[in-house]
Coordinates of C-alpha atoms in Angstrom, one line a residue:
X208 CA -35.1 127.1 49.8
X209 CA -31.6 127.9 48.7
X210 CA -30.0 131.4 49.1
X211 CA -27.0 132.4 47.3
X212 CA -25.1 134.9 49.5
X213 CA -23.0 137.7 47.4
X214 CA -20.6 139.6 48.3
X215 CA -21.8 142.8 46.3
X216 CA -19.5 146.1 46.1
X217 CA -20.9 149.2 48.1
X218 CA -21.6 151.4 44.6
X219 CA -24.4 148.4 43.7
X220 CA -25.8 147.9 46.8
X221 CA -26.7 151.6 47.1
X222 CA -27.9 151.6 43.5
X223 CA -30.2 149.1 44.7
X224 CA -31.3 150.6 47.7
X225 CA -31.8 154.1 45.7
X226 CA -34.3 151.8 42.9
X227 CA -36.3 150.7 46.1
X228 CA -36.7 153.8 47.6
X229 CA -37.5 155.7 44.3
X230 CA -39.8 152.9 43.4
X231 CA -41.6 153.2 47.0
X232 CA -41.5 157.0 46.9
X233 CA -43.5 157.0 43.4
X234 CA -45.9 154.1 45.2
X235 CA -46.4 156.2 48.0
X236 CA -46.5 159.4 45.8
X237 CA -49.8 157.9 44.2
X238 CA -51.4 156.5 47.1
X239 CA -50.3 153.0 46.9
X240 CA -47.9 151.7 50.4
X241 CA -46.9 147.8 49.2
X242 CA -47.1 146.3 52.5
X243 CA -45.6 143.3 52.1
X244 CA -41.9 144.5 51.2
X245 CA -39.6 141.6 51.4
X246 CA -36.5 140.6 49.8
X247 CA -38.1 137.6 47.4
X248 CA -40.5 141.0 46.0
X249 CA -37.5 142.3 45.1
X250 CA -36.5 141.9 41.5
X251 CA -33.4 142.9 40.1
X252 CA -32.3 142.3 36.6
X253 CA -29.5 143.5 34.0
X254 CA -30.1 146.1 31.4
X255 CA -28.9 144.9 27.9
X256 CA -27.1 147.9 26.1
X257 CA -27.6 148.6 22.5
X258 CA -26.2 145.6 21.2
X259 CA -28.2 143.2 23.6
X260 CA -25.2 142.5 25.6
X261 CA -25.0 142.2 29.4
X262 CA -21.2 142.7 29.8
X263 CA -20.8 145.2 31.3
X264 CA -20.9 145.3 35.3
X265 CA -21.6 149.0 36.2
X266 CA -24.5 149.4 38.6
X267 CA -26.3 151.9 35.8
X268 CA -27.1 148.6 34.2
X269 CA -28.9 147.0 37.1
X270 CA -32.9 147.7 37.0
X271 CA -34.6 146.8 39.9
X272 CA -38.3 145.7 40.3
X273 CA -41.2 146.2 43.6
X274 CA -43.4 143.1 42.9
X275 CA -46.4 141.3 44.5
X276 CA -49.1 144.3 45.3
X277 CA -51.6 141.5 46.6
X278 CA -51.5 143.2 49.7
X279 CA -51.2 146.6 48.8
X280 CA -53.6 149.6 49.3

């Protein structure tokens, strides 16, 4: 497979990291541990605004997504 490597500023890499540990926090909060968290089951995606744009590059407008619970419990 083909990886693109990024060179990501600090501010969105620890918006990132905050989404997955809120996101595992409220698993884990409800009885639910993923067990197979790896970086293809992580999703990330850009927020559109009000107008449906995706111009903007602030890390507020990131929204990141846990997936594949086959193997959760």
């Amino acid at each position: 497979s083909t990886q693109r490597h990024a060179n990501l500023p600090l501010m969105t890499i620890k918006c990132i990291l905050q989404q997955i540990l809120s996101g595992l926090a409220h698993c884990h909060a409800s009885k639910v541990m993923h067990r197979n968290l790896k970086p293809e089951n992580v999703l990330i995606d850009s927020v559109h605004n009000n107008l449906g744009s995706q111009d903007s590059n602030s890390e507020s407008d990131l929204r990141v997504v846990i997936s594949d619970f086959a193997y959760s419990r």
